[in-house]
PDB file of C-alpha atoms in Angstrom:
ATOM      1  CA  MET A 160       6.497  18.002   5.149  1.00 22.00           C
ATOM      2  CA  PRO A 161       4.937  16.535   1.957  1.00 29.00           C
ATOM      3  CA  GLN A 162       2.476  18.764   0.173  1.00 29.00           C
ATOM      4  CA  PHE A 163      -1.156  17.672   0.154  1.00 30.00           C
ATOM      5  CA  GLN A 164      -2.334  16.208  -3.144  1.00 35.00           C
ATOM      6  CA  GLU A 165      -6.060  15.899  -3.748  1.00 35.00           C
ATOM      7  CA  ARG A 166      -6.773  12.273  -4.565  1.00 40.00           C
ATOM      8  CA  ILE A 167      -9.398  12.587  -7.272  1.00 33.00           C
ATOM      9  CA  TYR A 168      -9.336   8.852  -8.034  1.00 39.00           C
ATOM     10  CA  ARG A 169     -10.949   8.200  -4.670  1.00 39.00           C
ATOM     11  CA  LEU A 170     -14.177   9.760  -5.914  1.00 36.00           C
ATOM     12  CA  LYS A 171     -14.459   7.056  -8.574  1.00 43.00           C
ATOM     13  CA  CYS A 172     -14.661   4.247  -6.020  1.00 47.00           C
ATOM     14  CA  ALA A 173     -18.037   2.989  -4.911  1.00 46.00           C
ATOM     15  CA  GLY A 174     -19.811  -0.195  -3.866  1.00 58.00           C
ATOM     16  CA  SER A 175     -23.405  -1.229  -3.343  1.00 68.00           C
ATOM     17  CA  GLY A 176     -24.334  -0.947   0.328  1.00 82.00           C
ATOM     18  CA  LEU A 177     -20.998   0.612   1.250  1.00 89.00           C
ATOM     19  CA  VAL A 178     -20.103   4.100   2.454  1.00 93.00           C
ATOM     20  CA  SER A 179     -16.812   5.957   1.983  1.00 93.00           C
ATOM     21  CA  PHE A 180     -15.102   8.297   4.427  1.00 95.00           C
ATOM     22  CA  THR A 181     -11.653   9.585   5.308  1.00 95.00           C
ATOM     23  CA  ALA A 182      -9.491   9.513   8.415  1.00 97.00           C
ATOM     24  CA  LYS A 183      -6.774  12.181   8.516  1.00 96.00           C
ATOM     25  CA  VAL A 184      -4.193  12.681  11.258  1.00 96.00           C
ATOM     26  CA  LYS A 185      -1.122  14.771  10.387  1.00 94.00           C
ATOM     27  CA  GLU A 186       0.528  13.156   7.320  1.00 92.00           C
ATOM     28  CA  THR A 187      -1.708  10.079   7.477  1.00 94.00           C
ATOM     29  CA  ASP A 188      -4.623  10.391   5.047  1.00 94.00           C
ATOM     30  CA  LEU A 189      -6.755   7.271   4.729  1.00 97.00           C
ATOM     31  CA  TRP A 190      -9.661   6.684   2.388  1.00 95.00           C
ATOM     32  CA  ILE A 191     -11.933   3.964   3.762  1.00 96.00           C
ATOM     33  CA  THR A 192     -14.940   2.087   2.413  1.00 94.00           C
ATOM     34  CA  ALA A 193     -17.050   0.007   4.806  1.00 95.00           C
ATOM     35  CA  ASP A 194     -20.620  -1.120   5.380  1.00 93.00           C
ATOM     36  CA  GLN A 195     -21.040   1.669   7.957  1.00 95.00           C
ATOM     37  CA  ASP A 196     -19.481   5.035   8.709  1.00 96.00           C
ATOM     38  CA  LEU A 197     -16.620   4.473  11.153  1.00 98.00           C
ATOM     39  CA  THR A 198     -14.886   7.829  10.823  1.00 98.00           C
ATOM     40  CA  GLN A 199     -14.477   8.356  14.565  1.00 98.00           C
ATOM     41  CA  GLU A 200     -13.226   4.823  15.197  1.00 98.00           C
ATOM     42  CA  ALA A 201     -10.798   5.004  12.267  1.00 98.00           C
ATOM     43  CA  THR A 202      -9.419   8.360  13.361  1.00 98.00           C
ATOM     44  CA  SER A 203      -8.940   7.154  16.935  1.00 98.00           C
ATOM     45  CA  THR A 204      -7.108   4.082  15.658  1.00 98.00           C
ATOM     46  CA  VAL A 205      -4.799   6.178  13.475  1.00 98.00           C
ATOM     47  CA  MET A 206      -4.026   8.477  16.398  1.00 98.00           C
ATOM     48  CA  ALA A 207      -3.101   5.527  18.606  1.00 97.00           C
ATOM     49  CA  LEU A 208      -0.920   3.952  15.916  1.00 97.00           C
ATOM     50  CA  ARG A 209       0.866   7.228  15.255  1.00 97.00           C
ATOM     51  CA  ARG A 210       1.514   7.827  18.959  1.00 97.00           C
ATOM     52  CA  GLY A 211       3.244   4.478  19.215  1.00 97.00           C
ATOM     53  CA  LEU A 212       5.265   5.005  16.043  1.00 97.00           C
ATOM     54  CA  GLU A 213       6.264   8.568  16.865  1.00 97.00           C
ATOM     55  CA  SER A 214       7.421   7.611  20.360  1.00 97.00           C
ATOM     56  CA  TYR A 215       9.479   4.738  18.981  1.00 98.00           C
ATOM     57  CA  LEU A 216      11.062   6.881  16.259  1.00 97.00           C
ATOM     58  CA  LEU A 217      12.042   9.543  18.785  1.00 97.00           C
ATOM     59  CA  GLU A 218      13.998   6.922  20.713  1.00 97.00           C
ATOM     60  CA  ASN A 219      15.237   5.108  17.591  1.00 97.00           C
ATOM     61  CA  PRO A 220      15.847   7.767  14.911  1.00 97.00           C
ATOM     62  CA  GLU A 221      17.747   5.351  12.681  1.00 97.00           C
ATOM     63  CA  ALA A 222      14.436   3.591  11.991  1.00 97.00           C
ATOM     64  CA  LEU A 223      13.169   6.813  10.413  1.00 96.00           C
ATOM     65  CA  THR A 224      16.092   7.411   8.068  1.00 96.00           C
ATOM     66  CA  SER A 225      17.619   4.013   7.298  1.00 96.00           C
ATOM     67  CA  LEU A 226      17.319   2.753   3.719  1.00 94.00           C
ATOM     68  CA  GLU A 227      18.713  -0.617   4.823  1.00 96.00           C
ATOM     69  CA  PRO A 228      17.012  -3.370   6.848  1.00 97.00           C
ATOM     70  CA  LEU A 229      17.252  -3.109  10.622  1.00 98.00           C
ATOM     71  CA  PRO A 230      17.144  -5.944  13.161  1.00 97.00           C
ATOM     72  CA  GLN A 231      13.964  -6.881  14.936  1.00 96.00           C
ATOM     73  CA  ASP A 232      13.370  -5.037  18.203  1.00 97.00           C
ATOM     74  CA  PRO A 233      11.331  -6.787  20.913  1.00 96.00           C
ATOM     75  CA  LEU A 234      10.453  -3.373  22.369  1.00 95.00           C
ATOM     76  CA  ALA A 235       8.932  -2.042  19.144  1.00 97.00           C
ATOM     77  CA  PRO A 236       5.150  -1.542  18.961  1.00 97.00           C
ATOM     78  CA  PRO A 237       3.329  -4.105  16.764  1.00 97.00           C
ATOM     79  CA  VAL A 238       3.080  -1.888  13.676  1.00 97.00           C
ATOM     80  CA  MET A 239       6.813  -1.112  13.829  1.00 98.00           C
ATOM     81  CA  SER A 240       7.593  -4.799  14.341  1.00 98.00           C
ATOM     82  CA  ALA A 241       5.705  -5.511  11.114  1.00 98.00           C
ATOM     83  CA  MET A 242       7.658  -2.769   9.346  1.00 98.00           C
ATOM     84  CA  LEU A 243      10.998  -4.079  10.566  1.00 98.00           C
ATOM     85  CA  ALA A 244      10.155  -7.624   9.441  1.00 98.00           C
ATOM     86  CA  ALA A 245       8.971  -6.401   6.038  1.00 98.00           C
ATOM     87  CA  GLY A 246      12.134  -4.360   5.557  1.00 98.00           C
ATOM     88  CA  ARG A 247      14.289  -7.391   6.213  1.00 98.00           C
ATOM     89  CA  ALA A 248      12.261  -9.514   3.777  1.00 98.00           C
ATOM     90  CA  ALA A 249      12.403  -6.918   0.988  1.00 97.00           C
ATOM     91  CA  GLY A 250      15.821  -5.412   1.686  1.00 97.00           C
ATOM     92  CA  THR A 251      14.541  -1.928   2.599  1.00 97.00           C
ATOM     93  CA  GLY A 252      14.445   0.377   5.571  1.00 97.00           C
ATOM     94  CA  PRO A 253      11.382   0.031   7.824  1.00 98.00           C
ATOM     95  CA  MET A 254       9.728   3.280   6.679  1.00 96.00           C
ATOM     96  CA  ALA A 255       9.284   1.764   3.218  1.00 96.00           C
ATOM     97  CA  ALA A 256       6.530  -0.311   4.836  1.00 97.00           C
ATOM     98  CA  VAL A 257       4.747   2.332   6.915  1.00 97.00           C
ATOM     99  CA  ALA A 258       1.764   3.060   4.627  1.00 96.00           C
ATOM    100  CA  GLY A 259       0.899  -0.591   4.114  1.00 97.00           C
ATOM    101  CA  ALA A 260       1.381  -1.424   7.778  1.00 98.00           C
ATOM    102  CA  ILE A 261      -0.962   1.362   8.881  1.00 98.00           C
ATOM    103  CA  ALA A 262      -3.583   0.488   6.257  1.00 98.00           C
ATOM    104  CA  GLN A 263      -3.683  -3.108   7.464  1.00 98.00           C
ATOM    105  CA  ALA A 264      -3.664  -2.228  11.157  1.00 98.00           C
ATOM    106  CA  VAL A 265      -6.590   0.156  10.705  1.00 98.00           C
ATOM    107  CA  GLY A 266      -8.448  -2.321   8.490  1.00 98.00           C
ATOM    108  CA  ARG A 267      -8.111  -5.102  11.036  1.00 98.00           C
ATOM    109  CA  GLU A 268      -9.324  -2.861  13.858  1.00 98.00           C
ATOM    110  CA  LEU A 269     -12.369  -1.733  11.882  1.00 98.00           C
ATOM    111  CA  GLY A 270     -13.019  -5.317  10.818  1.00 96.00           C
ATOM    112  CA  ALA A 271     -14.147  -6.043  14.379  1.00 95.00           C
ATOM    113  CA  MET A 272     -17.019  -3.599  13.790  1.00 96.00           C
ATOM    114  CA  ALA A 273     -17.806  -4.030  10.083  1.00 95.00           C
ATOM    115  CA  GLN A 274     -18.225  -7.012   7.786  1.00 93.00           C
ATOM    116  CA  GLU A 275     -16.572  -5.260   4.846  1.00 95.00           C
ATOM    117  CA  VAL A 276     -13.623  -2.858   5.018  1.00 96.00           C
ATOM    118  CA  VAL A 277     -11.282  -1.410   2.394  1.00 95.00           C
ATOM    119  CA  VAL A 278      -8.537   0.972   3.520  1.00 96.00           C
ATOM    120  CA  GLU A 279      -6.357   2.936   1.082  1.00 95.00           C
ATOM    121  CA  ASN A 280      -3.263   4.784   2.264  1.00 94.00           C
ATOM    122  CA  GLY A 281      -1.358   6.566  -0.494  1.00 87.00           C
ATOM    123  CA  GLY A 282      -1.642   3.701  -2.971  1.00 86.00           C
ATOM    124  CA  ASP A 283      -1.406   0.887  -0.429  1.00 94.00           C
ATOM    125  CA  VAL A 284      -4.684  -0.978   0.017  1.00 95.00           C
ATOM    126  CA  TYR A 285      -6.067  -3.415   2.593  1.00 97.00           C
ATOM    127  CA  LEU A 286      -9.136  -5.334   1.382  1.00 96.00           C
ATOM    128  CA  ALA A 287     -11.511  -7.444   3.468  1.00 96.00           C
ATOM    129  CA  ALA A 288     -14.844  -7.692   1.669  1.00 93.00           C
ATOM    130  CA  ALA A 289     -17.664 -10.163   1.150  1.00 91.00           C
ATOM    131  CA  ARG A 290     -17.555  -9.653  -2.616  1.00 91.00           C
ATOM    132  CA  ASP A 291     -15.010  -9.638  -5.428  1.00 92.00           C
ATOM    133  CA  MET A 292     -13.241  -6.281  -5.648  1.00 91.00           C
ATOM    134  CA  THR A 293     -11.389  -4.489  -8.450  1.00 91.00           C
ATOM    135  CA  VAL A 294      -8.655  -1.969  -7.653  1.00 91.00           C
ATOM    136  CA  GLY A 295      -7.883   0.496 -10.441  1.00 89.00           C
ATOM    137  CA  LEU A 296      -4.285   0.729 -11.623  1.00 87.00           C
ATOM    138  CA  GLU A 297      -3.011   4.311 -11.460  1.00 84.00           C
ATOM    139  CA  ALA A 298       0.319   4.788 -13.248  1.00 83.00           C
ATOM    140  CA  GLY A 299       0.845   8.490 -13.748  1.00 80.00           C
ATOM    141  CA  ASP A 300       1.295   9.557 -17.365  1.00 82.00           C
ATOM    142  CA  SER A 301       1.528   6.009 -18.681  1.00 86.00           C
ATOM    143  CA  PRO A 302      -1.116   5.263 -21.357  1.00 86.00           C
ATOM    144  CA  ILE A 303      -1.961   2.187 -19.293  1.00 88.00           C
ATOM    145  CA  SER A 304      -3.055   4.295 -16.312  1.00 82.00           C
ATOM    146  CA  GLY A 305      -6.772   4.019 -15.580  1.00 82.00           C
ATOM    147  CA  ARG A 306      -7.337   1.331 -18.219  1.00 88.00           C
ATOM    148  CA  LEU A 307      -6.728  -1.763 -16.107  1.00 90.00           C
ATOM    149  CA  GLY A 308      -7.836  -2.994 -12.725  1.00 90.00           C
ATOM    150  CA  ILE A 309      -6.544  -5.738 -10.440  1.00 92.00           C
ATOM    151  CA  ARG A 310      -9.350  -8.139  -9.544  1.00 93.00           C
ATOM    152  CA  ILE A 311      -9.267  -9.544  -6.013  1.00 94.00           C
ATOM    153  CA  ALA A 312     -11.482 -12.570  -5.425  1.00 94.00           C
ATOM    154  CA  ARG A 313     -13.583 -12.715  -2.276  1.00 95.00           C
ATOM    155  CA  ALA A 314     -11.979 -16.022  -1.312  1.00 96.00           C
ATOM    156  CA  ASP A 315      -8.500 -14.424  -1.301  1.00 96.00           C
ATOM    157  CA  MET A 316      -9.323 -11.712   1.237  1.00 96.00           C
ATOM    158  CA  PRO A 317      -8.118 -10.278   3.559  1.00 97.00           C
ATOM    159  CA  LEU A 318      -5.402  -9.193   1.147  1.00 97.00           C
ATOM    160  CA  CYS A 319      -3.120  -6.213   0.594  1.00 97.00           C
ATOM    161  CA  LEU A 320      -1.730  -4.377  -2.416  1.00 96.00           C
ATOM    162  CA  GLY A 321       1.323  -2.153  -2.144  1.00 96.00           C
ATOM    163  CA  THR A 322       2.249   0.305  -4.886  1.00 93.00           C
ATOM    164  CA  SER A 323       5.378   2.371  -5.423  1.00 90.00           C
ATOM    165  CA  SER A 324       6.100   4.878  -8.190  1.00 83.00           C
ATOM    166  CA  GLY A 325       9.150   6.751  -9.369  1.00 62.00           C
ATOM    167  CA  THR A 326       7.004   9.275 -11.245  1.00 56.00           C
ATOM    168  CA  VAL A 327       3.907   9.805  -9.057  1.00 54.00           C
ATOM    169  CA  GLY A 328       3.566  11.042  -5.485  1.00 50.00           C
ATOM    170  CA  HIS A 329       6.072  12.033  -2.803  1.00 50.00           C
ATOM    171  CA  SER A 330       7.271   8.616  -1.614  1.00 56.00           C
ATOM    172  CA  LEU A 331      10.962   7.879  -2.092  1.00 54.00           C
ATOM    173  CA  SER A 332      11.762   5.670  -5.086  1.00 58.00           C
ATOM    174  CA  LEU A 333      15.158   5.099  -6.674  1.00 68.00           C
ATOM    175  CA  GLY A 334      13.628   3.815  -9.915  1.00 72.00           C
ATOM    176  CA  LYS A 335      11.637   5.153 -12.858  1.00 85.00           C
ATOM    177  CA  ALA A 336       8.618   2.832 -12.865  1.00 89.00           C
ATOM    178  CA  ASP A 337       5.241   4.530 -13.255  1.00 90.00           C
ATOM    179  CA  ALA A 338       3.833   1.815 -10.974  1.00 91.00           C
ATOM    180  CA  ALA A 339       5.233  -1.202  -9.165  1.00 94.00           C
ATOM    181  CA  THR A 340       2.465  -3.134  -7.414  1.00 95.00           C
ATOM    182  CA  VAL A 341       2.808  -6.141  -5.125  1.00 97.00           C
ATOM    183  CA  LYS A 342       0.115  -8.456  -3.748  1.00 97.00           C
ATOM    184  CA  ALA A 343       0.581 -10.062  -0.322  1.00 98.00           C
ATOM    185  CA  VAL A 344      -1.410 -11.012   2.751  1.00 98.00           C
ATOM    186  CA  ASP A 345       0.816  -8.771   4.861  1.00 98.00           C
ATOM    187  CA  GLY A 346       0.400  -5.046   4.193  1.00 98.00           C
ATOM    188  CA  ALA A 347       3.849  -4.038   5.412  1.00 98.00           C
ATOM    189  CA  LEU A 348       5.462  -6.651   3.165  1.00 98.00           C
ATOM    190  CA  ALA A 349       3.410  -5.569   0.125  1.00 98.00           C
ATOM    191  CA  ASP A 350       4.510  -1.963   0.673  1.00 97.00           C
ATOM    192  CA  ALA A 351       8.206  -2.653   1.265  1.00 97.00           C
ATOM    193  CA  ALA A 352       8.402  -5.153  -1.583  1.00 97.00           C
ATOM    194  CA  ALA A 353       6.721  -2.687  -3.964  1.00 96.00           C
ATOM    195  CA  THR A 354       9.334  -0.080  -3.039  1.00 95.00           C
ATOM    196  CA  ALA A 355      12.188  -2.527  -3.604  1.00 96.00           C
ATOM    197  CA  LEU A 356      10.642  -3.698  -6.883  1.00 96.00           C
ATOM    198  CA  GLY A 357      10.242  -0.151  -8.184  1.00 94.00           C
ATOM    199  CA  ASN A 358      13.815   0.675  -7.200  1.00 94.00           C
ATOM    200  CA  ARG A 359      15.011  -2.002  -9.618  1.00 94.00           C
ATOM    201  CA  VAL A 360      13.294  -0.547 -12.687  1.00 95.00           C
ATOM    202  CA  LYS A 361      14.890   2.345 -14.565  1.00 94.00           C
ATOM    203  CA  THR A 362      14.173   1.187 -18.143  1.00 94.00           C
ATOM    204  CA  ALA A 363      11.986  -1.450 -19.781  1.00 94.00           C
ATOM    205  CA  ARG A 364      15.034  -3.738 -19.910  1.00 95.00           C
ATOM    206  CA  ASP A 365      14.819  -4.044 -16.129  1.00 96.00           C
ATOM    207  CA  LEU A 366      11.323  -5.578 -16.115  1.00 96.00           C
ATOM    208  CA  GLU A 367      12.305  -9.236 -16.405  1.00 97.00           C
ATOM    209  CA  PRO A 368      15.135  -9.225 -13.824  1.00 97.00           C
ATOM    210  CA  ALA A 369      12.975  -7.213 -11.412  1.00 97.00           C
ATOM    211  CA  LEU A 370      10.163  -9.755 -11.623  1.00 97.00           C
ATOM    212  CA  ASP A 371      12.674 -12.584 -11.262  1.00 98.00           C
ATOM    213  CA  TRP A 372      13.756 -10.967  -7.993  1.00 98.00           C
ATOM    214  CA  ILE A 373      10.242 -10.450  -6.609  1.00 97.00           C
ATOM    215  CA  SER A 374       9.336 -14.061  -7.367  1.00 97.00           C
ATOM    216  CA  GLY A 375      11.855 -15.110  -4.721  1.00 97.00           C
ATOM    217  CA  VAL A 376      10.509 -12.923  -1.904  1.00 97.00           C
ATOM    218  CA  PRO A 377       8.624 -15.156   0.578  1.00 97.00           C
ATOM    219  CA  GLY A 378       5.023 -14.091   1.142  1.00 97.00           C
ATOM    220  CA  VAL A 379       4.577 -12.246  -2.166  1.00 98.00           C
ATOM    221  CA  ARG A 380       1.712 -13.656  -4.242  1.00 98.00           C
ATOM    222  CA  GLY A 381       2.024 -11.538  -7.361  1.00 98.00           C
ATOM    223  CA  ALA A 382       3.442  -8.329  -8.813  1.00 98.00           C
ATOM    224  CA  LEU A 383       3.263  -6.044 -11.803  1.00 96.00           C
ATOM    225  CA  ILE A 384       5.332  -3.173 -13.160  1.00 96.00           C
ATOM    226  CA  VAL A 385       4.364  -0.364 -15.527  1.00 94.00           C
ATOM    227  CA  ILE A 386       6.958   1.827 -17.211  1.00 93.00           C
ATOM    228  CA  GLY A 387       5.708   3.997 -20.047  1.00 92.00           C
ATOM    229  CA  SER A 388       3.649   1.825 -22.393  1.00 92.00           C
ATOM    230  CA  LYS A 389       5.151  -1.427 -21.072  1.00 93.00           C
ATOM    231  CA  LEU A 390       3.546  -3.706 -18.487  1.00 95.00           C
ATOM    232  CA  ALA A 391       4.952  -6.915 -17.066  1.00 96.00           C
ATOM    233  CA  ALA A 392       3.435  -9.157 -14.402  1.00 97.00           C
ATOM    234  CA  TRP A 393       4.278 -12.232 -12.363  1.00 97.00           C
ATOM    235  CA  GLY A 394       2.277 -14.557 -10.148  1.00 97.00           C
ATOM    236  CA  ASP A 395      -1.378 -14.258  -9.157  1.00 95.00           C
ATOM    237  CA  MET A 396      -2.344 -10.938 -10.771  1.00 95.00           C
ATOM    238  CA  GLU A 397      -5.716 -11.012 -12.541  1.00 94.00           C
ATOM    239  CA  LEU A 398      -6.020  -7.881 -14.704  1.00 93.00           C
ATOM    240  CA  VAL A 399      -9.354  -6.686 -16.071  1.00 91.00           C
ATOM    241  CA  PRO A 400     -10.111  -3.804 -18.455  1.00 91.00           C
ATOM    242  CA  LEU A 401     -11.673  -0.669 -16.968  1.00 85.00           C
ATOM    243  CA  GLY A 402     -12.022   1.631 -19.983  1.00 66.00           C
ATOM    244  CA  GLY A 403     -11.132   5.290 -19.881  1.00 53.00           C
ATOM    245  CA  GLY A 404      -7.512   6.010 -19.110  1.00 50.00           C
ATOM    246  CA  LYS A 405      -5.232   8.509 -20.790  1.00 52.00           C
TER     247      LYS A 405
END
């Protein structure tokens, strides 16, 4: 069981006319911003999603442990189907996509009740807002951490960002990147592709070949990697200064 880590960066997020709340069920810990408090609805949605996933994983334990792509299963619940598809696209096991898949599924459900919704799940973010948004880049002990944000234009939403790190958090990464972030419409794909991207980076020499790889993944709109004081980006990634940082 992963140990709980207080997510202080969540307290820095705010928006005019928006309220922030959390939805926590077992290991799932979502931070949500919307134009109304939907804590109960969000929690109920998470519980339903987890029930479906947990039942499927009990019957298909290889989906929980595999680090390799698995075939599509017509009997899988929708969120698992998205995870399986994302794993095949990015070359990962399905669980590499779970945080992004849940963030998007919850965001879409709440979007039927709210005009603006942002859902963050352990660094994976679903954004559907009626305004431009900026997501801060957190990269552990890198001097870049907290200094840059990724601007998401209103016209591009709904949109998802997936982030993996070999130095921050409890998620499995085979690389050493402080942050590997991927932009995509599909949350599961953004998450799985970020994991696969981070796995490819162990030194700064890996930045260029890793970005060459991500540029060939269908559905990915942009990506960036931070390792130490180095940052490299590809595609549609508009970076803006935030100030502060390390």
